[in-house]
């Protein structure tokens, strides 16, 4: 393996693992809201964009008007965004497994939109559960005033889930596949763009 290939391999691996790690970290750790927001923004947007922009900006000898992007670099952008989202779901599961608590809650409001969102209130002391209950986690088939048994995050970071929902999914295989795709295609595309740069300089 050449030094150039090793360099782009390390870069692609950093972007992919960064998206996965930050996506997982935001809900899994009880971070302050603005810190979690920065982590999500970096995982979902900045690192996937870096997978394209860094190779593009690295073409120093090719004039900007004549630069083109290798088609392989589409994959790390899409995979990077997917990694942030999927790892975020895995982080939610991890957070609820580690610090989640069961309680009985009442549906005090249901927002019927493209995806339903239910506002829950604990029956024991009347406090609201934050964030809201999503459609996929049990809000779809309930109405305002219904009583549910839910597992919620006392820190208010991970979303609650009902005890009647589907079994938790395992995201390990999907995350590994996305990382592999992002790294392989990102390295290939970046190496191709470096070769274009050298070929232009030699012409």
mmCIF file of C-alpha atoms in Angstrom:
data_model
loop_
_atom_site.group_PDB
_atom_site.id
_atom_site.type_symbol
_atom_site.label_atom_id
_atom_site.label_comp_id
_atom_site.label_asym_id
_atom_site.label_seq_id
_atom_site.Cartn_x
_atom_site.Cartn_y
_atom_site.Cartn_z
ATOM 1 C CA UNK A 1 0.000 0.000 0.000
ATOM 2 C CA UNK A 2 1.361 3.397 -0.978
ATOM 3 C CA UNK A 3 1.656 6.299 1.429
ATOM 4 C CA UNK A 4 -0.990 8.184 -0.530
ATOM 5 C CA UNK A 5 -3.482 5.321 -0.233
ATOM 6 C CA UNK A 6 -2.700 4.934 3.473
ATOM 7 C CA UNK A 7 -3.242 8.646 4.030
ATOM 8 C CA UNK A 8 -6.649 8.656 2.331
ATOM 9 C CA UNK A 9 -7.594 5.417 4.073
ATOM 10 C CA UNK A 10 -6.873 7.011 7.447
ATOM 11 C CA UNK A 11 -8.834 10.121 6.476
ATOM 12 C CA UNK A 12 -11.877 8.134 5.302
ATOM 13 C CA UNK A 13 -11.770 5.971 8.412
ATOM 14 C CA UNK A 14 -11.649 9.067 10.634
ATOM 15 C CA UNK A 15 -14.686 10.604 8.914
ATOM 16 C CA UNK A 16 -16.729 7.392 9.070
ATOM 17 C CA UNK A 17 -15.883 6.512 12.664
ATOM 18 C CA UNK A 18 -16.326 10.152 13.664
ATOM 19 C CA UNK A 19 -19.878 10.208 12.282
ATOM 20 C CA UNK A 20 -20.709 6.927 14.012
ATOM 21 C CA UNK A 21 -19.068 7.879 17.303
ATOM 22 C CA UNK A 22 -20.541 11.369 17.584
ATOM 23 C CA UNK A 23 -23.957 10.137 16.447
ATOM 24 C CA UNK A 24 -23.913 7.553 19.235
ATOM 25 C CA UNK A 25 -22.434 9.889 21.840
ATOM 26 C CA UNK A 26 -25.090 12.612 21.603
ATOM 27 C CA UNK A 27 -27.963 10.559 23.098
ATOM 28 C CA UNK A 28 -25.899 7.971 24.980
ATOM 29 C CA UNK A 29 -24.175 10.538 27.197
ATOM 30 C CA UNK A 30 -26.149 13.146 29.192
ATOM 31 C CA UNK A 31 -24.529 16.056 27.358
ATOM 32 C CA UNK A 32 -25.722 19.621 27.585
ATOM 33 C CA UNK A 33 -28.169 20.440 24.800
ATOM 34 C CA UNK A 34 -25.786 22.697 22.862
ATOM 35 C CA UNK A 35 -22.942 20.176 23.094
ATOM 36 C CA UNK A 36 -25.226 17.417 21.841
ATOM 37 C CA UNK A 37 -26.393 19.692 19.039
ATOM 38 C CA UNK A 38 -22.822 20.315 17.913
ATOM 39 C CA UNK A 39 -22.092 16.577 18.035
ATOM 40 C CA UNK A 40 -25.143 15.782 15.897
ATOM 41 C CA UNK A 41 -24.337 18.569 13.409
ATOM 42 C CA UNK A 42 -20.781 17.290 13.056
ATOM 43 C CA UNK A 43 -21.887 13.659 12.661
ATOM 44 C CA UNK A 44 -24.734 14.294 10.212
ATOM 45 C CA UNK A 45 -23.309 17.140 8.130
ATOM 46 C CA UNK A 46 -19.730 18.299 8.673
ATOM 47 C CA UNK A 47 -17.897 14.970 8.536
ATOM 48 C CA UNK A 48 -19.860 13.628 5.517
ATOM 49 C CA UNK A 49 -19.171 16.887 3.660
ATOM 50 C CA UNK A 50 -15.497 16.724 4.623
ATOM 51 C CA UNK A 51 -15.272 13.348 2.863
ATOM 52 C CA UNK A 52 -15.882 15.231 -0.413
ATOM 53 C CA UNK A 53 -14.543 18.713 0.230
ATOM 54 C CA UNK A 54 -11.082 17.712 1.479
ATOM 55 C CA UNK A 55 -10.198 15.699 -1.680
ATOM 56 C CA UNK A 56 -11.691 18.468 -3.848
ATOM 57 C CA UNK A 57 -9.753 21.230 -2.105
ATOM 58 C CA UNK A 58 -6.640 19.059 -2.195
ATOM 59 C CA UNK A 59 -6.492 19.406 -5.988
ATOM 60 C CA UNK A 60 -4.119 22.343 -5.857
ATOM 61 C CA UNK A 61 -2.781 22.067 -9.409
ATOM 62 C CA UNK A 62 -6.116 21.596 -11.193
ATOM 63 C CA UNK A 63 -7.897 24.937 -11.802
ATOM 64 C CA UNK A 64 -11.144 25.248 -9.843
ATOM 65 C CA UNK A 65 -13.202 25.544 -13.030
ATOM 66 C CA UNK A 66 -11.863 22.204 -14.271
ATOM 67 C CA UNK A 67 -12.151 20.189 -11.057
ATOM 68 C CA UNK A 68 -14.533 17.264 -10.942
ATOM 69 C CA UNK A 69 -15.631 14.864 -8.244
ATOM 70 C CA UNK A 70 -15.048 11.124 -8.419
ATOM 71 C CA UNK A 71 -18.383 9.312 -8.360
ATOM 72 C CA UNK A 72 -17.110 7.057 -5.553
ATOM 73 C CA UNK A 73 -17.266 10.009 -3.138
ATOM 74 C CA UNK A 74 -21.070 10.035 -3.299
ATOM 75 C CA UNK A 75 -21.035 6.883 -1.148
ATOM 76 C CA UNK A 76 -19.173 8.293 1.905
ATOM 77 C CA UNK A 77 -21.476 11.336 1.948
ATOM 78 C CA UNK A 78 -24.647 9.230 1.982
ATOM 79 C CA UNK A 79 -23.130 6.608 4.288
ATOM 80 C CA UNK A 80 -21.832 9.305 6.656
ATOM 81 C CA UNK A 81 -25.291 10.839 7.080
ATOM 82 C CA UNK A 82 -26.784 7.362 7.553
ATOM 83 C CA UNK A 83 -24.090 6.540 10.125
ATOM 84 C CA UNK A 84 -24.977 9.609 12.168
ATOM 85 C CA UNK A 85 -28.665 8.672 12.153
ATOM 86 C CA UNK A 86 -28.278 4.943 12.772
ATOM 87 C CA UNK A 87 -25.635 5.428 15.470
ATOM 88 C CA UNK A 88 -27.963 7.955 17.092
ATOM 89 C CA UNK A 89 -30.666 5.282 17.318
ATOM 90 C CA UNK A 90 -28.132 2.888 18.808
ATOM 91 C CA UNK A 91 -27.134 5.570 21.288
ATOM 92 C CA UNK A 92 -30.775 6.023 22.290
ATOM 93 C CA UNK A 93 -31.030 2.312 23.017
ATOM 94 C CA UNK A 94 -27.816 2.376 25.014
ATOM 95 C CA UNK A 95 -28.983 5.370 27.052
ATOM 96 C CA UNK A 96 -32.326 3.774 27.939
ATOM 97 C CA UNK A 97 -30.662 0.458 28.781
ATOM 98 C CA UNK A 98 -28.190 2.163 31.119
ATOM 99 C CA UNK A 99 -30.207 4.880 32.844
ATOM 100 C CA UNK A 100 -33.817 4.394 31.707
ATOM 101 C CA UNK A 101 -36.636 4.053 34.220
ATOM 102 C CA UNK A 102 -40.105 2.572 33.914
ATOM 103 C CA UNK A 103 -43.145 4.642 34.805
ATOM 104 C CA UNK A 104 -46.854 4.943 34.090
ATOM 105 C CA UNK A 105 -47.663 7.975 31.979
ATOM 106 C CA UNK A 106 -50.712 9.676 30.516
ATOM 107 C CA UNK A 107 -50.912 10.988 26.958
ATOM 108 C CA UNK A 108 -51.743 14.675 27.503
ATOM 109 C CA UNK A 109 -51.364 15.737 23.875
ATOM 110 C CA UNK A 110 -50.979 14.045 20.488
ATOM 111 C CA UNK A 111 -49.704 15.899 17.454
ATOM 112 C CA UNK A 112 -51.084 14.336 14.287
ATOM 113 C CA UNK A 113 -48.585 15.253 11.612
ATOM 114 C CA UNK A 114 -46.478 13.399 9.075
ATOM 115 C CA UNK A 115 -45.143 11.438 12.056
ATOM 116 C CA UNK A 116 -47.202 11.400 15.255
ATOM 117 C CA UNK A 117 -45.683 12.794 18.450
ATOM 118 C CA UNK A 118 -47.205 12.217 21.897
ATOM 119 C CA UNK A 119 -46.582 14.407 24.933
ATOM 120 C CA UNK A 120 -46.483 12.290 28.090
ATOM 121 C CA UNK A 121 -46.980 13.161 31.748
ATOM 122 C CA UNK A 122 -46.006 10.969 34.657
ATOM 123 C CA UNK A 123 -49.026 9.913 36.691
ATOM 124 C CA UNK A 124 -47.118 9.816 39.968
ATOM 125 C CA UNK A 125 -46.200 13.512 40.156
ATOM 126 C CA UNK A 126 -47.585 15.140 36.995
ATOM 127 C CA UNK A 127 -44.197 16.019 35.480
ATOM 128 C CA UNK A 128 -43.768 15.994 31.719
ATOM 129 C CA UNK A 129 -41.540 13.380 30.100
ATOM 130 C CA UNK A 130 -39.067 14.832 27.644
ATOM 131 C CA UNK A 131 -38.592 14.380 24.742
ATOM 132 C CA UNK A 132 -41.944 13.348 23.253
ATOM 133 C CA UNK A 133 -42.926 9.784 22.381
ATOM 134 C CA UNK A 134 -42.366 9.158 18.666
ATOM 135 C CA UNK A 135 -44.708 7.304 16.344
ATOM 136 C CA UNK A 136 -42.351 4.351 15.919
ATOM 137 C CA UNK A 137 -41.902 3.965 19.685
ATOM 138 C CA UNK A 138 -45.601 3.683 20.549
ATOM 139 C CA UNK A 139 -47.424 6.925 19.720
ATOM 140 C CA UNK A 140 -49.139 5.652 16.573
ATOM 141 C CA UNK A 141 -51.956 3.617 18.143
ATOM 142 C CA UNK A 142 -52.804 5.747 21.199
ATOM 143 C CA UNK A 143 -55.122 8.684 21.843
ATOM 144 C CA UNK A 144 -55.127 11.663 24.186
ATOM 145 C CA UNK A 145 -55.962 10.511 27.704
ATOM 146 C CA UNK A 146 -54.594 6.968 27.285
ATOM 147 C CA UNK A 147 -52.367 5.504 29.973
ATOM 148 C CA UNK A 148 -49.090 3.888 28.955
ATOM 149 C CA UNK A 149 -46.191 2.129 30.634
ATOM 150 C CA UNK A 150 -43.037 3.668 29.262
ATOM 151 C CA UNK A 151 -39.308 3.553 29.778
ATOM 152 C CA UNK A 152 -37.899 7.084 29.790
ATOM 153 C CA UNK A 153 -34.605 8.889 30.237
ATOM 154 C CA UNK A 154 -34.467 10.976 33.438
ATOM 155 C CA UNK A 155 -31.871 13.191 31.742
ATOM 156 C CA UNK A 156 -34.368 14.049 28.992
ATOM 157 C CA UNK A 157 -31.977 13.130 26.159
ATOM 158 C CA UNK A 158 -33.144 9.741 24.820
ATOM 159 C CA UNK A 159 -36.742 9.409 23.683
ATOM 160 C CA UNK A 160 -39.163 7.228 25.666
ATOM 161 C CA UNK A 161 -40.443 3.841 24.471
ATOM 162 C CA UNK A 162 -43.521 1.824 25.447
ATOM 163 C CA UNK A 163 -43.427 -1.716 26.789
ATOM 164 C CA UNK A 164 -45.721 -2.834 23.966
ATOM 165 C CA UNK A 165 -43.376 -1.676 21.203
ATOM 166 C CA UNK A 166 -41.345 -3.936 18.984
ATOM 167 C CA UNK A 167 -38.168 -5.502 20.267
ATOM 168 C CA UNK A 168 -35.062 -3.389 20.117
ATOM 169 C CA UNK A 169 -33.158 -3.608 16.872
ATOM 170 C CA UNK A 170 -29.468 -4.403 16.731
ATOM 171 C CA UNK A 171 -27.612 -1.791 14.698
ATOM 172 C CA UNK A 172 -24.103 -3.270 14.923
ATOM 173 C CA UNK A 173 -24.128 -5.017 11.549
ATOM 174 C CA UNK A 174 -25.626 -2.026 9.742
ATOM 175 C CA UNK A 175 -23.113 0.382 11.283
ATOM 176 C CA UNK A 176 -20.210 -1.899 10.349
ATOM 177 C CA UNK A 177 -21.478 -2.173 6.762
ATOM 178 C CA UNK A 178 -21.875 1.598 6.428
ATOM 179 C CA UNK A 179 -18.377 2.208 7.811
ATOM 180 C CA UNK A 180 -16.907 -0.333 5.387
ATOM 181 C CA UNK A 181 -18.711 1.222 2.404
ATOM 182 C CA UNK A 182 -17.728 4.774 3.393
ATOM 183 C CA UNK A 183 -14.062 3.872 3.954
ATOM 184 C CA UNK A 184 -13.645 1.709 0.844
ATOM 185 C CA UNK A 185 -15.346 4.083 -1.571
ATOM 186 C CA UNK A 186 -13.956 7.203 0.095
ATOM 187 C CA UNK A 187 -10.398 5.916 -0.169
ATOM 188 C CA UNK A 188 -10.883 4.825 -3.783
ATOM 189 C CA UNK A 189 -12.402 8.147 -4.826
ATOM 190 C CA UNK A 190 -9.796 10.237 -3.023
ATOM 191 C CA UNK A 191 -6.927 8.273 -4.564
ATOM 192 C CA UNK A 192 -8.454 8.765 -8.025
ATOM 193 C CA UNK A 193 -8.674 12.516 -7.473
ATOM 194 C CA UNK A 194 -5.055 12.651 -6.318
ATOM 195 C CA UNK A 195 -4.019 10.867 -9.502
ATOM 196 C CA UNK A 196 -5.940 13.400 -11.601
ATOM 197 C CA UNK A 197 -4.039 16.135 -9.801
ATOM 198 C CA UNK A 198 -0.676 14.558 -10.641
ATOM 199 C CA UNK A 199 -1.705 13.836 -14.229
ATOM 200 C CA UNK A 200 -2.735 17.451 -14.767
ATOM 201 C CA UNK A 201 0.552 18.720 -13.350
ATOM 202 C CA UNK A 202 2.523 16.393 -15.647
ATOM 203 C CA UNK A 203 0.603 17.435 -18.782
#
